[in-house]
mmCIF file of C-alpha atoms in Angstrom:
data_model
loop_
_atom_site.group_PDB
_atom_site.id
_atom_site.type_symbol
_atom_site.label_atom_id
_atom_site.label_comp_id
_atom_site.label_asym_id
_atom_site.label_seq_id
_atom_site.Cartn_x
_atom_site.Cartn_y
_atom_site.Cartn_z
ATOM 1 C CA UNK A 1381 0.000 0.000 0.000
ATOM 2 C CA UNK A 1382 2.788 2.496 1.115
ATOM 3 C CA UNK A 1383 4.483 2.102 -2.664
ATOM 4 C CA UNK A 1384 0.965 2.502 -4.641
ATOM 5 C CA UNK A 1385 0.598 5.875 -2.060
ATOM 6 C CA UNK A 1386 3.980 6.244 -3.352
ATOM 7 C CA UNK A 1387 3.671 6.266 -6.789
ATOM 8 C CA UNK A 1388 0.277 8.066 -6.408
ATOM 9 C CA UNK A 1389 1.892 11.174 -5.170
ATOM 10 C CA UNK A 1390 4.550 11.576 -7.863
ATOM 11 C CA UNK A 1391 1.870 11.285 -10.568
ATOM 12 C CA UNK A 1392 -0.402 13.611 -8.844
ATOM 13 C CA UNK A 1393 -0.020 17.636 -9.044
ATOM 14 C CA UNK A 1394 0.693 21.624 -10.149
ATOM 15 C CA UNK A 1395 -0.184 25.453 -10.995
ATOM 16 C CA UNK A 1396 2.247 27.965 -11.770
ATOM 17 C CA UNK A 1397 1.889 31.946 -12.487
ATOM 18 C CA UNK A 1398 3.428 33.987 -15.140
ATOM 19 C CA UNK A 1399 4.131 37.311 -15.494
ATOM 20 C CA UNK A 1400 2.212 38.397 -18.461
ATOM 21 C CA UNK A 1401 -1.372 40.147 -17.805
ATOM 22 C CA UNK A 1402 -3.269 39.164 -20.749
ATOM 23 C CA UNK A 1403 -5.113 36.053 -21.753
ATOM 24 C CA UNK A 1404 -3.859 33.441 -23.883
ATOM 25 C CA UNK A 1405 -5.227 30.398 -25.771
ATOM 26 C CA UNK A 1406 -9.418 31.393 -24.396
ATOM 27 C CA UNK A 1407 -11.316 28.461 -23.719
ATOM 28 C CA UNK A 1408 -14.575 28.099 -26.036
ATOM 29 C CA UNK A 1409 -17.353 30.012 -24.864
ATOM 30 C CA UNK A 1410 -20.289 28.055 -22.496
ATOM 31 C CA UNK A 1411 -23.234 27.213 -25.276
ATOM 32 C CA UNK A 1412 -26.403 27.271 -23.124
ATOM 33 C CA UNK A 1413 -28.021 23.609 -23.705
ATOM 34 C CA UNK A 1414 -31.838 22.859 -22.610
ATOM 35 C CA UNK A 1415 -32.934 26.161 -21.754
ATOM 36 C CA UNK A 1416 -29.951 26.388 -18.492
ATOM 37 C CA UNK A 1417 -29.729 30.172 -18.024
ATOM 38 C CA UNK A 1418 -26.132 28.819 -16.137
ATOM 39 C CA UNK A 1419 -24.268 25.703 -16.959
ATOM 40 C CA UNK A 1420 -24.443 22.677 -14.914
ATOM 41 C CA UNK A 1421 -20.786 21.558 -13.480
ATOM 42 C CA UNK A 1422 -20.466 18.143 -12.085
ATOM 43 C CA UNK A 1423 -17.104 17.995 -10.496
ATOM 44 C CA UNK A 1424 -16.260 14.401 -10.096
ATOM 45 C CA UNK A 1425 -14.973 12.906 -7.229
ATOM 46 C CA UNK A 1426 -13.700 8.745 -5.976
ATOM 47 C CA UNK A 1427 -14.798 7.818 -2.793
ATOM 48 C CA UNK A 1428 -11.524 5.984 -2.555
ATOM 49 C CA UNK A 1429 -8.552 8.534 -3.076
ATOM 50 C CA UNK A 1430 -8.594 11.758 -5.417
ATOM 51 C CA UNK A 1431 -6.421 14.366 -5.201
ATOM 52 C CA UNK A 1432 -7.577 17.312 -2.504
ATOM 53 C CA UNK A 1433 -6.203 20.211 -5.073
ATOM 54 C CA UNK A 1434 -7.488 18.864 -8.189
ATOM 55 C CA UNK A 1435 -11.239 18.178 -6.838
ATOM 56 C CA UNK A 1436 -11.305 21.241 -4.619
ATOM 57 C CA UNK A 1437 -10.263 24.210 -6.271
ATOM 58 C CA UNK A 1438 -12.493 24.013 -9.678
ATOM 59 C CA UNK A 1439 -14.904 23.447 -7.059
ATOM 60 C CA UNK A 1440 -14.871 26.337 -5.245
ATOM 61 C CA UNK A 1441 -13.718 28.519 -7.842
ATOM 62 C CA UNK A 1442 -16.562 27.625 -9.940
ATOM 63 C CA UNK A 1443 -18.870 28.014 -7.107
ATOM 64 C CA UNK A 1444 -17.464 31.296 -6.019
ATOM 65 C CA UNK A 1445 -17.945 32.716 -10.061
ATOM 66 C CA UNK A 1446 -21.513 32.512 -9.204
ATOM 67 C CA UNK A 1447 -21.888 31.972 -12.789
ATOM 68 C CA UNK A 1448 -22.689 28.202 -12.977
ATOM 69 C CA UNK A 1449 -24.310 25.577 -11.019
ATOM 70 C CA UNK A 1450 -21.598 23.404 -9.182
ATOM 71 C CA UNK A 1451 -21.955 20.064 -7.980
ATOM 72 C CA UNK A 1452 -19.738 17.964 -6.286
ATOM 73 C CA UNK A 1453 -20.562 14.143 -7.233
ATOM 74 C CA UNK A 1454 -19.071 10.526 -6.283
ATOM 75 C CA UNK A 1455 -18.222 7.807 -7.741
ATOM 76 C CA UNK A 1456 -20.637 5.826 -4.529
ATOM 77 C CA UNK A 1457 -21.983 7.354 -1.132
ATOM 78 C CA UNK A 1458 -20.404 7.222 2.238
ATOM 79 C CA UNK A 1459 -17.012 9.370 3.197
ATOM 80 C CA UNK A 1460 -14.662 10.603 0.296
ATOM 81 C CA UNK A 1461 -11.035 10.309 0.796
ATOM 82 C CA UNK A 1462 -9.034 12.996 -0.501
ATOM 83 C CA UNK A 1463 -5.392 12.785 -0.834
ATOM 84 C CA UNK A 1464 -2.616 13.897 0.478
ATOM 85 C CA UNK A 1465 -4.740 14.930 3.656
ATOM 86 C CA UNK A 1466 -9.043 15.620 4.511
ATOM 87 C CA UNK A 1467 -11.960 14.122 3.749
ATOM 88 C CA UNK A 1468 -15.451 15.163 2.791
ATOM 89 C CA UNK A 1469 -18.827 14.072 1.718
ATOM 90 C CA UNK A 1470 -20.006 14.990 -1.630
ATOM 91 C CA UNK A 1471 -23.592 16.021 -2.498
ATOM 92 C CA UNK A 1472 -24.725 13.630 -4.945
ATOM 93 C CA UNK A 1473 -23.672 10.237 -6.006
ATOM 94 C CA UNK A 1474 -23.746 9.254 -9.741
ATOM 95 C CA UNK A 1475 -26.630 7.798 -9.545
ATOM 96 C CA UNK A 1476 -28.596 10.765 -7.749
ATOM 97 C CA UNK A 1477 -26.845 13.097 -10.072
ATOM 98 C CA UNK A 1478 -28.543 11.169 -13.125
ATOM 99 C CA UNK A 1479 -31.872 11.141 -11.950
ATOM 100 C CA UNK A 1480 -31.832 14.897 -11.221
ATOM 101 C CA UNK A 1481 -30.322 15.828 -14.277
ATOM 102 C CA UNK A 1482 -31.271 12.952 -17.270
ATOM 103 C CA UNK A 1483 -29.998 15.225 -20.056
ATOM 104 C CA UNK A 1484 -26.617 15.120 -18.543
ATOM 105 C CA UNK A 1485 -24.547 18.140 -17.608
ATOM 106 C CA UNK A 1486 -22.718 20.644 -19.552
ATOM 107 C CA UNK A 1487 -19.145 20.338 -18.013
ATOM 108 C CA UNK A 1488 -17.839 17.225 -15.834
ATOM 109 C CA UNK A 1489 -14.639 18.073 -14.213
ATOM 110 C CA UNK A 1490 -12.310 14.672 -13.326
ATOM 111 C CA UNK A 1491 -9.087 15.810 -11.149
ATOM 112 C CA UNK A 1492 -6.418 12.852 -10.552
ATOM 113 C CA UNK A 1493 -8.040 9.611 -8.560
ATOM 114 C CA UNK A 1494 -6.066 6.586 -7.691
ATOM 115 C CA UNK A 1495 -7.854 3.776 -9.529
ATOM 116 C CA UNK A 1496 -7.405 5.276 -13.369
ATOM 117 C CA UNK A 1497 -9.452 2.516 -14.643
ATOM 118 C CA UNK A 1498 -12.185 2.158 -12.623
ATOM 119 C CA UNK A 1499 -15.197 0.636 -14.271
ATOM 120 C CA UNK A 1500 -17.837 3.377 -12.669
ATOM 121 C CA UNK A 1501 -16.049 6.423 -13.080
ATOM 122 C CA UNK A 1502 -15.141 5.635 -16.915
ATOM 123 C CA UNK A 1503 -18.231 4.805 -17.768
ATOM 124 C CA UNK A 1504 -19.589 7.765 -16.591
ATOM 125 C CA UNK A 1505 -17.467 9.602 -17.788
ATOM 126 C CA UNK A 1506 -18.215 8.272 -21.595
ATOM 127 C CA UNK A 1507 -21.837 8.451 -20.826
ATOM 128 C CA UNK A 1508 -21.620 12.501 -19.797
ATOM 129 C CA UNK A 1509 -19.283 12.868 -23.007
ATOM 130 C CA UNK A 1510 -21.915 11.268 -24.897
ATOM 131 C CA UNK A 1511 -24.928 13.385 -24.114
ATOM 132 C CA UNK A 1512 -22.589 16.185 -25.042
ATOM 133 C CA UNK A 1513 -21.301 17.331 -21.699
ATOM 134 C CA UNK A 1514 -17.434 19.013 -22.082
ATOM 135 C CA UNK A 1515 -14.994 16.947 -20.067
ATOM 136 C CA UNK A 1516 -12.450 18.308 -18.255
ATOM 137 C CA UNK A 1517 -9.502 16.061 -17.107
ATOM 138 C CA UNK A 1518 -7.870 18.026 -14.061
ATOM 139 C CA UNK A 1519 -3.566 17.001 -13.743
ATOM 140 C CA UNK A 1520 -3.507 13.212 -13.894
ATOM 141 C CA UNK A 1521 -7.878 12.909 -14.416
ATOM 142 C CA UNK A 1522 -6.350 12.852 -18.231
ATOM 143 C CA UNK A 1523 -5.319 9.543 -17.385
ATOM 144 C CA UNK A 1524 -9.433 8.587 -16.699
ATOM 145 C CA UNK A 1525 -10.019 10.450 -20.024
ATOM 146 C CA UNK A 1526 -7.568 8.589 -21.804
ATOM 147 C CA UNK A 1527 -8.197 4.951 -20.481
ATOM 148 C CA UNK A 1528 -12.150 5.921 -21.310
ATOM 149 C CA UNK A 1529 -11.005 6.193 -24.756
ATOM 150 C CA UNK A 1530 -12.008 10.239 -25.427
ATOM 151 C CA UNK A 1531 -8.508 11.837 -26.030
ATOM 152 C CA UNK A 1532 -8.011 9.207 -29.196
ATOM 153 C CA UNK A 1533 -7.313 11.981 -31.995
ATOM 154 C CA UNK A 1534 -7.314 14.409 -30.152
ATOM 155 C CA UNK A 1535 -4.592 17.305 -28.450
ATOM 156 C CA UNK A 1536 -4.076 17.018 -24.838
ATOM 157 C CA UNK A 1537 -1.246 18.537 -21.990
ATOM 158 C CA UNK A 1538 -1.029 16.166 -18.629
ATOM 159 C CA UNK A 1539 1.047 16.415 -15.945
ATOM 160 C CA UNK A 1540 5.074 16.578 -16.731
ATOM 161 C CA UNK A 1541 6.021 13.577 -14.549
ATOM 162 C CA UNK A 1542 3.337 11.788 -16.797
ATOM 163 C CA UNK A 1543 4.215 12.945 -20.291
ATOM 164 C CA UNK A 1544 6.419 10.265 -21.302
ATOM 165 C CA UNK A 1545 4.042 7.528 -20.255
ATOM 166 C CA UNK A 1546 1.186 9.444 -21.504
ATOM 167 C CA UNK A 1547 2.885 9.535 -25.065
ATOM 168 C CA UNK A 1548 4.129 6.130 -24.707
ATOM 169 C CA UNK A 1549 0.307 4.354 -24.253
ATOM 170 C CA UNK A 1550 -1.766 6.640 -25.743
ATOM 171 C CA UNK A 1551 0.320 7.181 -29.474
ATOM 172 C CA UNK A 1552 -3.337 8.423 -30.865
ATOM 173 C CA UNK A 1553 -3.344 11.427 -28.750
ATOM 174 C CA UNK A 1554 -1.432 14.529 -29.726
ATOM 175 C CA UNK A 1555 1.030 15.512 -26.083
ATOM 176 C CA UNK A 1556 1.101 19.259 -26.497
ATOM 177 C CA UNK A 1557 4.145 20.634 -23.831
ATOM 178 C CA UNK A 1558 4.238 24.411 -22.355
ATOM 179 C CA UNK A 1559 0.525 25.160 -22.186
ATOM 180 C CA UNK A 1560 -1.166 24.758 -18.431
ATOM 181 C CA UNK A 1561 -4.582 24.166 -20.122
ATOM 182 C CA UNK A 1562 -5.345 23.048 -23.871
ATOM 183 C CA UNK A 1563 -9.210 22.885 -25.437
ATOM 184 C CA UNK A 1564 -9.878 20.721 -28.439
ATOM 185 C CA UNK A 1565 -13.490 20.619 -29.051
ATOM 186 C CA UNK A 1566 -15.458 19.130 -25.825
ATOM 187 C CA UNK A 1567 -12.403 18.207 -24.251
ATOM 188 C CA UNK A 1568 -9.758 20.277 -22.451
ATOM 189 C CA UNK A 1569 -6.922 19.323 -20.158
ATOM 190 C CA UNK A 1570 -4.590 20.775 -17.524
ATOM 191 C CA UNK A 1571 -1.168 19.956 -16.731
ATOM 192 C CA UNK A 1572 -0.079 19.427 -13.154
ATOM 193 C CA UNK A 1573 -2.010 20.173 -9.766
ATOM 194 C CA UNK A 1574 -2.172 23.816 -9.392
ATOM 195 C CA UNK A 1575 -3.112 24.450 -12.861
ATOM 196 C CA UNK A 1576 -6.609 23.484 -11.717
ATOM 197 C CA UNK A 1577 -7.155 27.386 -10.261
ATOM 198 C CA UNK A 1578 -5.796 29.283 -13.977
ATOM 199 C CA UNK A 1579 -7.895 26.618 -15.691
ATOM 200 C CA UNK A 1580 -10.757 26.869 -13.565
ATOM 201 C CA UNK A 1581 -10.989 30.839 -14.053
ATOM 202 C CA UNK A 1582 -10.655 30.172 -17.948
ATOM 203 C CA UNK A 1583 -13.702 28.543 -17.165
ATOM 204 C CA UNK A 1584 -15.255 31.038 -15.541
ATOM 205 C CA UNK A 1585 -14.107 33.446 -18.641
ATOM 206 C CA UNK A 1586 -15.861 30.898 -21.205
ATOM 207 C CA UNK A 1587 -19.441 30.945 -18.798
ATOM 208 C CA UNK A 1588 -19.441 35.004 -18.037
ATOM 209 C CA UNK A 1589 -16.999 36.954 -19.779
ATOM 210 C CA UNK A 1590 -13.004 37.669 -19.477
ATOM 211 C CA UNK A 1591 -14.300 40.807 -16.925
ATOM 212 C CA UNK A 1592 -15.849 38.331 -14.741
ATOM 213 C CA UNK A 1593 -12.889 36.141 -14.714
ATOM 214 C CA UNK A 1594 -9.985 38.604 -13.757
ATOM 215 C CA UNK A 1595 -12.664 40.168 -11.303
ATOM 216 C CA UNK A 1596 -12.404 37.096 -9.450
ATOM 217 C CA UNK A 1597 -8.617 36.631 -10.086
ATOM 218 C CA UNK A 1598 -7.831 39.620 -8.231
ATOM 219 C CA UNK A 1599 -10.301 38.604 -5.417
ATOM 220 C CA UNK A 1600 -8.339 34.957 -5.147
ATOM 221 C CA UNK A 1601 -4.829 36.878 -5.930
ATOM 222 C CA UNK A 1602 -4.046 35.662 -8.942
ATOM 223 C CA UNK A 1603 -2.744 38.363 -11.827
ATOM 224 C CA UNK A 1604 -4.109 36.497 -14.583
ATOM 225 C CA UNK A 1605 -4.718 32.787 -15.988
ATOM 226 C CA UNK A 1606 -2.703 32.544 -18.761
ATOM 227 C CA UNK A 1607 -2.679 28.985 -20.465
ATOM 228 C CA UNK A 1608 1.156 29.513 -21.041
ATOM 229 C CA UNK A 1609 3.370 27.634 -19.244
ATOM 230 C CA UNK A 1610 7.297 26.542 -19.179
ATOM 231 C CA UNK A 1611 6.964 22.683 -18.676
ATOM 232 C CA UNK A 1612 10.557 21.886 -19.208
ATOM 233 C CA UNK A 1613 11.825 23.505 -16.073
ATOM 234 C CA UNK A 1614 9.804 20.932 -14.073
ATOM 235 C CA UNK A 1615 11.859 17.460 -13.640
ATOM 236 C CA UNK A 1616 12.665 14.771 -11.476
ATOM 237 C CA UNK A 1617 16.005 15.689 -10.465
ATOM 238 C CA UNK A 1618 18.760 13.572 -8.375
ATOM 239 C CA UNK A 1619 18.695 15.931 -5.786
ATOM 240 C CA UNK A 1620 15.049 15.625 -5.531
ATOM 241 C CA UNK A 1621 15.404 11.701 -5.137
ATOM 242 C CA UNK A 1622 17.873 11.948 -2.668
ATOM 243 C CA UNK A 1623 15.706 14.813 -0.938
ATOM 244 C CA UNK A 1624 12.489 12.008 -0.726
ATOM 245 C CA UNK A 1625 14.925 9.224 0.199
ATOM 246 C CA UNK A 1626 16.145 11.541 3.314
ATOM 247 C CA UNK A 1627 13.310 12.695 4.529
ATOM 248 C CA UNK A 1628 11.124 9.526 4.017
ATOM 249 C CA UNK A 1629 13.914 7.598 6.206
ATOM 250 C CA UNK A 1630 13.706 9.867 8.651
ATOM 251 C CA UNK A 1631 10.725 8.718 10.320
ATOM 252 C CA UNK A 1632 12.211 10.002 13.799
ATOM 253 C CA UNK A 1633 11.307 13.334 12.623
ATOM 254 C CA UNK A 1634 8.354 13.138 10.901
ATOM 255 C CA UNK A 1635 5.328 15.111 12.429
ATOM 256 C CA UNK A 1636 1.813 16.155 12.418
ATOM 257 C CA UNK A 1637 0.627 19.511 10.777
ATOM 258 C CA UNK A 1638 -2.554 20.626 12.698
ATOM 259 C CA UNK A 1639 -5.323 22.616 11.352
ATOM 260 C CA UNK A 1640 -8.693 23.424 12.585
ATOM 261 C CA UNK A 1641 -11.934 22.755 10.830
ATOM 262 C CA UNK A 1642 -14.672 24.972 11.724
ATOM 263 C CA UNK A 1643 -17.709 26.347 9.185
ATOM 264 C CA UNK A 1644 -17.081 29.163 6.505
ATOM 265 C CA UNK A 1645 -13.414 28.076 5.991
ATOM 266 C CA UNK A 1646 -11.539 28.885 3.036
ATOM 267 C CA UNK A 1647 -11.303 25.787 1.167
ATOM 268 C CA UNK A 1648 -9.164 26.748 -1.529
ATOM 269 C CA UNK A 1649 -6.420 28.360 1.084
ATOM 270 C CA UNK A 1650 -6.524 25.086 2.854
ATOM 271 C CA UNK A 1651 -5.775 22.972 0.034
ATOM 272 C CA UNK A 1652 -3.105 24.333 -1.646
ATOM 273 C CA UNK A 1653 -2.178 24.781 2.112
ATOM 274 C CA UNK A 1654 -2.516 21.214 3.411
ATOM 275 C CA UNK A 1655 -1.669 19.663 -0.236
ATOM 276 C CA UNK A 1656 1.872 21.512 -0.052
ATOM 277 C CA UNK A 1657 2.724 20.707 3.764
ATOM 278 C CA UNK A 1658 1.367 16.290 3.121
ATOM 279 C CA UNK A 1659 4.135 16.740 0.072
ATOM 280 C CA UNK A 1660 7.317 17.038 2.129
ATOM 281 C CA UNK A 1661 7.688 13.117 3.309
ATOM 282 C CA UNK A 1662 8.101 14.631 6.629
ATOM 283 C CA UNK A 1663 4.471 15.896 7.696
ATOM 284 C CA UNK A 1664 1.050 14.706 7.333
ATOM 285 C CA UNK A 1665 -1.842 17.457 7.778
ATOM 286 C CA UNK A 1666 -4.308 16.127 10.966
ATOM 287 C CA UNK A 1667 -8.040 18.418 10.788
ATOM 288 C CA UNK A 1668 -9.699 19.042 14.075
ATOM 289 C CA UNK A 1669 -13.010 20.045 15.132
ATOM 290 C CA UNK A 1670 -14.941 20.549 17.953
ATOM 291 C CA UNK A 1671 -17.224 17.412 16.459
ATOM 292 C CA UNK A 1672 -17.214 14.853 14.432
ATOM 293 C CA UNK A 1673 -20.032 16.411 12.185
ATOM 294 C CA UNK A 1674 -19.087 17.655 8.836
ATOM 295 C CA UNK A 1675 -18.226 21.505 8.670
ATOM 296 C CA UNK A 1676 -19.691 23.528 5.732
ATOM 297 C CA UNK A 1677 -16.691 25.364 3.623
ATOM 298 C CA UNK A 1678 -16.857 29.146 2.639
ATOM 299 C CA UNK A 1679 -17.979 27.381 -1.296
ATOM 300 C CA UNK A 1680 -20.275 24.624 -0.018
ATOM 301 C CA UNK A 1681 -18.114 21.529 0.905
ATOM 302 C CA UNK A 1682 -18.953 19.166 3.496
ATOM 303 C CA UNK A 1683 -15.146 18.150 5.066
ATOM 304 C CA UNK A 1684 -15.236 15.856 7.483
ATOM 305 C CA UNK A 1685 -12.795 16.222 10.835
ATOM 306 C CA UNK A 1686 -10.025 13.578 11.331
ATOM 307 C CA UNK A 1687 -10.344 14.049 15.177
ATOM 308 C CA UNK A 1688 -12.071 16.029 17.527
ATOM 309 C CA UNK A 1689 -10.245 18.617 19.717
ATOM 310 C CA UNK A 1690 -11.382 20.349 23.014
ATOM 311 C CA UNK A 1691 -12.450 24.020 23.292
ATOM 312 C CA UNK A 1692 -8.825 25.133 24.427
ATOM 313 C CA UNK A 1693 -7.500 22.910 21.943
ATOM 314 C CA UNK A 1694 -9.695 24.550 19.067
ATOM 315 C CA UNK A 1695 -8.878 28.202 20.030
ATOM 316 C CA UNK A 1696 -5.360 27.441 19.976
ATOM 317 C CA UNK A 1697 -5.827 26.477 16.771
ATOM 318 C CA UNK A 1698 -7.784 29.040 15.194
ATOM 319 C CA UNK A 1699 -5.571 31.261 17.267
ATOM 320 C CA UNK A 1700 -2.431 29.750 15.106
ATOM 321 C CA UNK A 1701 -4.050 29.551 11.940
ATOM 322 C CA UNK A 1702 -6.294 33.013 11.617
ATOM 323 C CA UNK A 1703 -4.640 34.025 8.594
ATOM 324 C CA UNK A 1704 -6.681 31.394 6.636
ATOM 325 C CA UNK A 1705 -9.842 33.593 6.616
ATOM 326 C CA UNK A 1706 -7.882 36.727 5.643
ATOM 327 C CA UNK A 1707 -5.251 35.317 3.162
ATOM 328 C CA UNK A 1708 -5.763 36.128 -0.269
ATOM 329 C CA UNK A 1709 -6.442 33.016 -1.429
ATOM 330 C CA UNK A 1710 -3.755 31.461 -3.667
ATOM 331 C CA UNK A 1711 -1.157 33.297 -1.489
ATOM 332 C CA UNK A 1712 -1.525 30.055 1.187
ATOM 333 C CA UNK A 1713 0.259 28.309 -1.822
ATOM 334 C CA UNK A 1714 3.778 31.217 -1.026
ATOM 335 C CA UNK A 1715 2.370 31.127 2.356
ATOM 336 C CA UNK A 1716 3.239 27.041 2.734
ATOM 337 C CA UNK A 1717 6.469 27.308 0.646
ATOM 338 C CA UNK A 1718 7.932 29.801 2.688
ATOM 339 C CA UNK A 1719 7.002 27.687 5.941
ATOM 340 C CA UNK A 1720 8.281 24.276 4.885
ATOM 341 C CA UNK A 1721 11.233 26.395 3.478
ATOM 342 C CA UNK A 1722 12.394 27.206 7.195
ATOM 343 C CA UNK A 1723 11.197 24.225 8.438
ATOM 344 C CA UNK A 1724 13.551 21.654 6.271
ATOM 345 C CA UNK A 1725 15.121 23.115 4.321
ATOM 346 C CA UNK A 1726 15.225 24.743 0.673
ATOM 347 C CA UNK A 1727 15.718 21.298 -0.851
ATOM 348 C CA UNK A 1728 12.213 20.392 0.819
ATOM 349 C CA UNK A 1729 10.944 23.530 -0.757
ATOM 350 C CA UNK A 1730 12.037 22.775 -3.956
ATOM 351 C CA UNK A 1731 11.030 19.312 -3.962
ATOM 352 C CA UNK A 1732 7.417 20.339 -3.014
ATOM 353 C CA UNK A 1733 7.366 23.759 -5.779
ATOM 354 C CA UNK A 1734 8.097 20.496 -8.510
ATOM 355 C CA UNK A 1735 5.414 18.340 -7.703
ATOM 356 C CA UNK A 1736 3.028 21.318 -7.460
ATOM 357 C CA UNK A 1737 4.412 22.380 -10.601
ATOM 358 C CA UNK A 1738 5.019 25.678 -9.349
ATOM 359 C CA UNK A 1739 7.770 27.857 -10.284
ATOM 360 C CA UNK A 1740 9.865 29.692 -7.611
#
């Protein structure tokens, strides 16, 4: 289990920021289907292990637009396991999903999940893709899109730790490098983890306008979402091998990043937050609230605590971690660097910018 965790985490991730201030490569604009004044977004999640960055921030980003309708839907019911850290409950299972919207929706957005090929999620997938619904594969999701048979012919970007494969099993599909988010026709892609907020606001662009969009931008702190992107300065280096290999052995020293759960929490700051710390093979991010019962997110996710802590506890907590409601929200992302920077190190740092595909 610990090597298919493993190998999980160094196909999962990124998002990086350029300079420029103008918008590149525009996603198609939203065609309203069925008389929808908005579109309907079914963000896809597996009950057994999908990436917390990929699933969350289209999410919430989506949600916060206030342009479209936003659903969070799983692959079964029960808890959803998120990964590297939290855990959450979606709204709607496939099933429910189906019978509330027959026609299908207009956008279903797949981030990275551990089981690629699993029999439920593909299928849906192809079914949604059928009715005419635009799929989105999120980082490593293209690998669901590609196993379900829908990027045959077609251009595609993908995570840069994936390329190679990518281009080695799927020879039909056109591997486009140095764009963070391609369209071609009812399918678009992302490269690594944190592309999912730049691609999710070209999203927002395509529903409401390229106004809307950088309105929101500046409100998340983000100075633009350009689909441009400098893949080959992310690699697997031997320094970063040696880097996992050190601090994975050094289970002495490996500890327990703390943060509180309570209602109207940012959800985006804490993922990039808690996604960055669970990358350092030193720390694993712990939630705590005052119950067991799911909290309600500032966008409308259910998480679910890990543990409950006591009312001192809790306020020490909060106390420690008040900057979460007040941080501009992709800042948690310079916020974490800068921590596990001082914490272990700048090869740490480093290690954890390249999985999350984010240039320093």
């Amino acid at each position: 289990m610990k090597t298919k965790i493993l190998l999980f985490l160094l196909l999962t991730l990124s998002f990086s920021l350029t300079s420029a201030d103008t918008l590149s490569a525009p996603l198609p604009a939203y065609q309203p289907r069925f008389g929808r004044d908005k579109p309907v977004i079914a963000v896809v999640v597996d009950n057994e292990m999908t990436e917390l960055t990929d699933f969350v921030v289209p999410y919430a980003v989506l949600k916060a637009s206030g342009v479209a309708q936003v659903f969070s839907v799983a692959t079964g019911s029960g808890v959803v396991n998120l990964y590297p850290a939290l855990k959450m409950q979606a709204q709607a299972s496939m099933a429910e999903f189906d019978q509330t919207y027959p026609q299908g929706a207009d956008y279903v957005i797949v981030p990275a999940v551990h089981n690629v090929q699993a029999a439920v999620l593909q299928n849906w997938v192809k079914a949604q893709s059928a009715r005419g619904a635009v799929i989105v594969g999120i980082c490593d999701g293209v690998w669901v899109l590609a196993h379900a048979g829908l990027l045959d012919k077609h251009r595609a970007v993908g995570f840069w730790y994936s390329m190679d494969g990518l281009q080695k099993q799927f020879p039909t599909t056109t591997w486009v490098r140095n764009q963070r988010y391609l369209a071609d026709g009812k399918i678009i892609t992302t490269t690594g983890v944190t592309a999912s907020l730049p691609a999710s606001l070209a999203l927002v662009a395509a529903f409401a306008g390229h106004e809307r969009a950088t309105t929101l931008a500046n409100e998340l702190g983000i100075r633009n979402y350009l689909s441009t992107h400098d893949s080959q300065q992310f690699r697997l280096s031997a320094a970063h091998i040696t880097t996992i290999a050190s601090n994975w052995l050094r289970f002495w020293s490996h500890e327990e990043i703390a943060l509180p759960l309570s209602d109207g929490v940012n959800d985006i700051a804490l993922a990039l937050y808690a996604d960055a710390w669970s990358r350092t093979y030193r720390s694993q991010v712990k939630t705590y609230a005052s119950s067991m019962q799911a909290v309600n997110t500032r966008y409308g996710l259910q998480l679910l605590p890990d543990a409950v802590a006591d009312v001192p506890a809790m306020d020490s907590l909060k106390k420690e971690h008040n900057w979460l409601a007040d941080i501009a929200t992709a800042k948690a992302m310079d916020r974490a660097l800068q921590e596990i920077g001082k914490a272990y190190g700048l090869a740490t740092r480093a290690l954890v910018s390249t999985f999350m595909e984010y240039p320093q």
